[in-house]
């Protein structure tokens, strides 16, 4: 491997992305299913282009993301817009392009969208985001469906908000939206969600309320421990978990997967700047840090790491750390790696989701660049 490669850099394996999209498309081949890619996971144009090719819609959370989706060629009707804090400008912009759906998170937001749509003389298609109070059994920071979270409308307040949505001008209530959390690796929470949705639909029907779409959000996790063994998530088991969800005649079921689609196709390439022998520890100080990949610092996430430059070297223990002035700027503690030398290239796996999109310029650093994996190998 060439240690002159410009680092840190994101390497995207577009062939793996294509295979992942094919697996997803096969597993979700149901005429009632629509998958919207959660763009917050990765908004790199080369990734978006391929996702658009595969025929997915897109789930956005800001005016900036909607703009990027339009630039990437997604049809406005295939874009949904979520988020607890949509600004007036973002709502106006989304309405002006004819967005597919707003996922509305609160009563005051609903009222605001109604006012803006009425002023513009248009009707806003909306789904109400419901907080289903289900424990997704994932990291505290990425659990979103418990009633203590800021997201969605509490089940106890839902009837009143649905009634309001049906009477407000400029609002077309199309569906209900749910999202229980991210990096969910067991099917059970999705099954429980399906049952809760069945109960809710039945109770709304008793009141004469029906929905055109149900959106179950995203959340399917990936294998961070063995990315090379399991590069493609088990989409089949994921979609099977929703088989109990009783869709009504003509009703669509929407999914918003992010991580499961792009997580494994991205790796972060970083160069070893120094190997520092401490008293108790040896530090491999690399040129990537929490500015390029914040997941270890923010969630204690562990990403698989390999030494590309010295795969046959004698194994030793290292703390792999970045150059940022924060103790949490650590990729791994007591990690066994083949001997690491100054100039070696390390590859940090499973960085395709919430890697590049969460990069920052802290310490006045430059944002990371990205290339196709084939360019690196070639
Ligand atoms: N839909 C909604 C409403 C969401 O809030 C999210 C993610 C998704 C869909 C996509 O979830 P996914 O399929 O990617 O799990 N930065 C964190 C993850 C934050 C997830 C935020 N919401 C991380 O690096 O683990």
PDB file of C-alpha atoms and ligand atoms in Angstrom, residues 38 40-41 59 82 105 129 142 144 151 177-179 181-183 217-220 224 256-260 295 299 353-354 358, ligand 1:
ATOM      1  CA  UNK A  38     -32.307   8.290   5.513  1.00  0.00           C
ATOM      2  CA  UNK A  40     -28.497  11.888   7.388  1.00  0.00           C
ATOM      3  CA  UNK A  41     -26.450   8.684   7.349  1.00  0.00           C
ATOM      4  CA  UNK A  59     -35.825  10.857   4.066  1.00  0.00           C
ATOM      5  CA  UNK A  82     -38.731  14.977   9.244  1.00  0.00           C
ATOM      6  CA  UNK A 105     -43.474  15.958  15.420  1.00  0.00           C
ATOM      7  CA  UNK A 129     -44.854  11.085  14.139  1.00  0.00           C
ATOM      8  CA  UNK A 142     -29.922   6.682  19.652  1.00  0.00           C
ATOM      9  CA  UNK A 144     -35.866   7.591  20.079  1.00  0.00           C
ATOM     10  CA  UNK A 151     -39.313  12.923  19.345  1.00  0.00           C
ATOM     11  CA  UNK A 177     -44.919   7.770  11.321  1.00  0.00           C
ATOM     12  CA  UNK A 178     -42.823   5.850  13.848  1.00  0.00           C
ATOM     13  CA  UNK A 179     -39.118   5.411  14.530  1.00  0.00           C
ATOM     14  CA  UNK A 181     -34.155   4.034  17.416  1.00  0.00           C
ATOM     15  CA  UNK A 182     -31.033   3.184  15.492  1.00  0.00           C
ATOM     16  CA  UNK A 183     -28.535   0.273  15.370  1.00  0.00           C
ATOM     17  CA  UNK A 217     -38.877   4.613  10.279  1.00  0.00           C
ATOM     18  CA  UNK A 218     -35.427   3.072  10.106  1.00  0.00           C
ATOM     19  CA  UNK A 219     -33.097   1.533  12.647  1.00  0.00           C
ATOM     20  CA  UNK A 220     -31.812  -1.760  11.270  1.00  0.00           C
ATOM     21  CA  UNK A 224     -19.568  -3.500  13.563  1.00  0.00           C
ATOM     22  CA  UNK A 256     -36.522   4.865   6.317  1.00  0.00           C
ATOM     23  CA  UNK A 257     -33.293   2.924   6.472  1.00  0.00           C
ATOM     24  CA  UNK A 258     -29.981   4.741   6.660  1.00  0.00           C
ATOM     25  CA  UNK A 259     -27.157   2.858   8.375  1.00  0.00           C
ATOM     26  CA  UNK A 260     -28.130  -0.570   7.005  1.00  0.00           C
ATOM     27  CA  UNK A 295     -18.917   7.807  16.754  1.00  0.00           C
ATOM     28  CA  UNK A 299     -21.224   6.852  21.689  1.00  0.00           C
ATOM     29  CA  UNK A 353     -23.036   5.767   8.029  1.00  0.00           C
ATOM     30  CA  UNK A 354     -22.804   8.787  10.342  1.00  0.00           C
ATOM     31  CA  UNK A 358     -20.964  14.043  11.231  1.00  0.00           C
TER      32      UNK A 358
HETATM   33  N1  LIG B   1     -35.882   7.889  10.509  1.00  0.00           N
HETATM   34  C1  LIG B   1     -35.752   8.730  11.552  1.00  0.00           C
HETATM   35  C2  LIG B   1     -36.902   9.499  11.980  1.00  0.00           C
HETATM   36  C3  LIG B   1     -34.517   8.845  12.216  1.00  0.00           C
HETATM   37  O1  LIG B   1     -34.409   9.669  13.245  1.00  0.00           O
HETATM   38  C4  LIG B   1     -33.407   8.081  11.783  1.00  0.00           C
HETATM   39  C5  LIG B   1     -32.106   8.188  12.440  1.00  0.00           C
HETATM   40  C6  LIG B   1     -33.584   7.218  10.687  1.00  0.00           C
HETATM   41  C7  LIG B   1     -34.850   7.142  10.081  1.00  0.00           C
HETATM   42  C8  LIG B   1     -32.467   6.362  10.154  1.00  0.00           C
HETATM   43  O2  LIG B   1     -32.046   5.465  11.097  1.00  0.00           O
HETATM   44  P1  LIG B   1     -31.030   4.283  10.705  1.00  0.00           P
HETATM   45  O3  LIG B   1     -31.733   3.363   9.733  1.00  0.00           O
HETATM   46  O4  LIG B   1     -29.840   4.890  10.106  1.00  0.00           O
HETATM   47  O5  LIG B   1     -30.758   3.623  11.992  1.00  0.00           O
HETATM   48  N2  LIG B   1     -25.505   9.264  14.654  1.00  0.00           N
HETATM   49  C9  LIG B   1     -25.982   8.032  15.246  1.00  0.00           C
HETATM   50  C10 LIG B   1     -27.303   7.594  14.658  1.00  0.00           C
HETATM   51  C11 LIG B   1     -28.390   8.636  14.738  1.00  0.00           C
HETATM   52  C12 LIG B   1     -29.676   8.180  14.113  1.00  0.00           C
HETATM   53  C13 LIG B   1     -30.633   9.317  14.012  1.00  0.00           C
HETATM   54  N3  LIG B   1     -31.886   8.967  13.403  1.00  0.00           N
HETATM   55  C14 LIG B   1     -24.903   6.964  15.094  1.00  0.00           C
HETATM   56  O6  LIG B   1     -23.842   7.265  14.562  1.00  0.00           O
HETATM   57  O7  LIG B   1     -25.065   5.852  15.528  1.00  0.00           O
END
